[in-house]
Amino acid sequence: MIERLAIYPGSFDPPTNGHLDVVKRAAQLFDKVIVAVANNGAKQPMFTAQERVELLTECCAEISNVEVDYFSGLLYQEARKLGAAAVVRGLRAVSDFEWEFQMALMNRELDRNCETVFLMPSPKYSFVSSTMIKEISAYGGDISSFVPECVMNALKNRIKKEVEV
Ligand code: PNS
């Protein structure tokens, strides 16, 4: 039987419950899902790629057909290297669509086999973003309903360290 593999790429800086919701949905649709942390130099992340991989690995430990890794370079090349049948991306709201549509079409232009599948997380996560989580956490706000516990602890520790230096 052919194994249908999907790649779910993202910055995941840090992973949120919205991301995990998408991972779970993808894991039901595909035989195997590789959650791929982008290690591209363009953004200045709060967590290193290795730290994000570790957090995601802990968050996804219960889902047997999910693996976590990181990649550098172009997504379509990584998808091709893994033999992925699809790229999975989450769509929280219509506002996400324009950029995601452009990215999906560009990736398919670069490799005509690179198909993107959009999955909608639960509406209860439609307003959750990693950027907001970092800001709320930095100012001591309660993020417990938006991120897994390990992410909450990692954020607390990181912010404590930043205050100390
Ligand atoms: O979580 P994000 O930040 O929305 O994820 C964006 C990501 C990592 C999927 C995108 O920036 C990406 O694919 N980066 C890899 C480099 C690449 O292939 N760029 C061209 C996209 S058309």
mmCIF file of C-alpha atoms and ligand atoms in Angstrom, residues 9-12 19 38 40 43 71 73-76 89 99-100 102-103 106-107 110, ligand 1:
data_model
loop_
_atom_site.group_PDB
_atom_site.id
_atom_site.type_symbol
_atom_site.label_atom_id
_atom_site.label_comp_id
_atom_site.label_asym_id
_atom_site.label_seq_id
_atom_site.Cartn_x
_atom_site.Cartn_y
_atom_site.Cartn_z
ATOM 1 C CA PRO A 9 5.601 23.430 7.529
ATOM 2 C CA GLY A 10 5.687 26.535 9.653
ATOM 3 C CA SER A 11 7.672 28.778 11.938
ATOM 4 C CA PHE A 12 5.965 27.407 15.075
ATOM 5 C CA HIS A 19 -1.190 24.445 15.223
ATOM 6 C CA ALA A 38 11.362 26.259 9.021
ATOM 7 C CA ASN A 40 15.116 30.146 7.524
ATOM 8 C CA LYS A 43 12.944 35.844 10.761
ATOM 9 C CA PHE A 71 14.276 22.110 7.288
ATOM 10 C CA GLY A 73 15.826 26.195 2.301
ATOM 11 C CA LEU A 74 12.799 25.958 0.106
ATOM 12 C CA LEU A 75 9.602 24.204 1.081
ATOM 13 C CA TYR A 76 8.902 22.639 -2.309
ATOM 14 C CA ARG A 89 -1.380 24.702 5.837
ATOM 15 C CA TRP A 99 -0.936 34.981 1.201
ATOM 16 C CA GLU A 100 -1.528 31.244 1.511
ATOM 17 C CA GLN A 102 -0.069 32.949 -3.420
ATOM 18 C CA MET A 103 2.386 30.678 -1.624
ATOM 19 C CA MET A 106 4.161 29.630 -6.275
ATOM 20 C CA ASN A 107 5.138 26.270 -4.797
ATOM 21 C CA LEU A 110 8.176 25.618 -8.791
HETATM 22 O O1 PNS B 1 4.289 29.706 10.138
HETATM 23 P P1 PNS B 1 4.621 30.567 8.960
HETATM 24 O O2 PNS B 1 5.653 31.619 9.357
HETATM 25 O O3 PNS B 1 3.398 31.180 8.318
HETATM 26 O O4 PNS B 1 5.304 29.595 7.868
HETATM 27 C C1 PNS B 1 5.777 30.105 6.641
HETATM 28 C C2 PNS B 1 6.638 29.037 5.923
HETATM 29 C C3 PNS B 1 7.767 28.587 6.837
HETATM 30 C C4 PNS B 1 5.798 27.854 5.574
HETATM 31 C C5 PNS B 1 7.192 29.706 4.638
HETATM 32 O O5 PNS B 1 7.870 30.878 4.969
HETATM 33 C C6 PNS B 1 8.145 28.779 3.885
HETATM 34 O O6 PNS B 1 7.712 27.882 3.213
HETATM 35 N N1 PNS B 1 9.465 28.988 4.052
HETATM 36 C C7 PNS B 1 10.478 28.199 3.418
HETATM 37 C C8 PNS B 1 11.137 28.978 2.276
HETATM 38 C C9 PNS B 1 10.270 28.935 1.010
HETATM 39 O O7 PNS B 1 10.032 27.891 0.449
HETATM 40 N N2 PNS B 1 9.832 30.121 0.600
HETATM 41 C C10 PNS B 1 9.007 30.282 -0.587
HETATM 42 C C11 PNS B 1 7.534 30.090 -0.295
HETATM 43 S S1 PNS B 1 6.594 30.300 -1.758
#
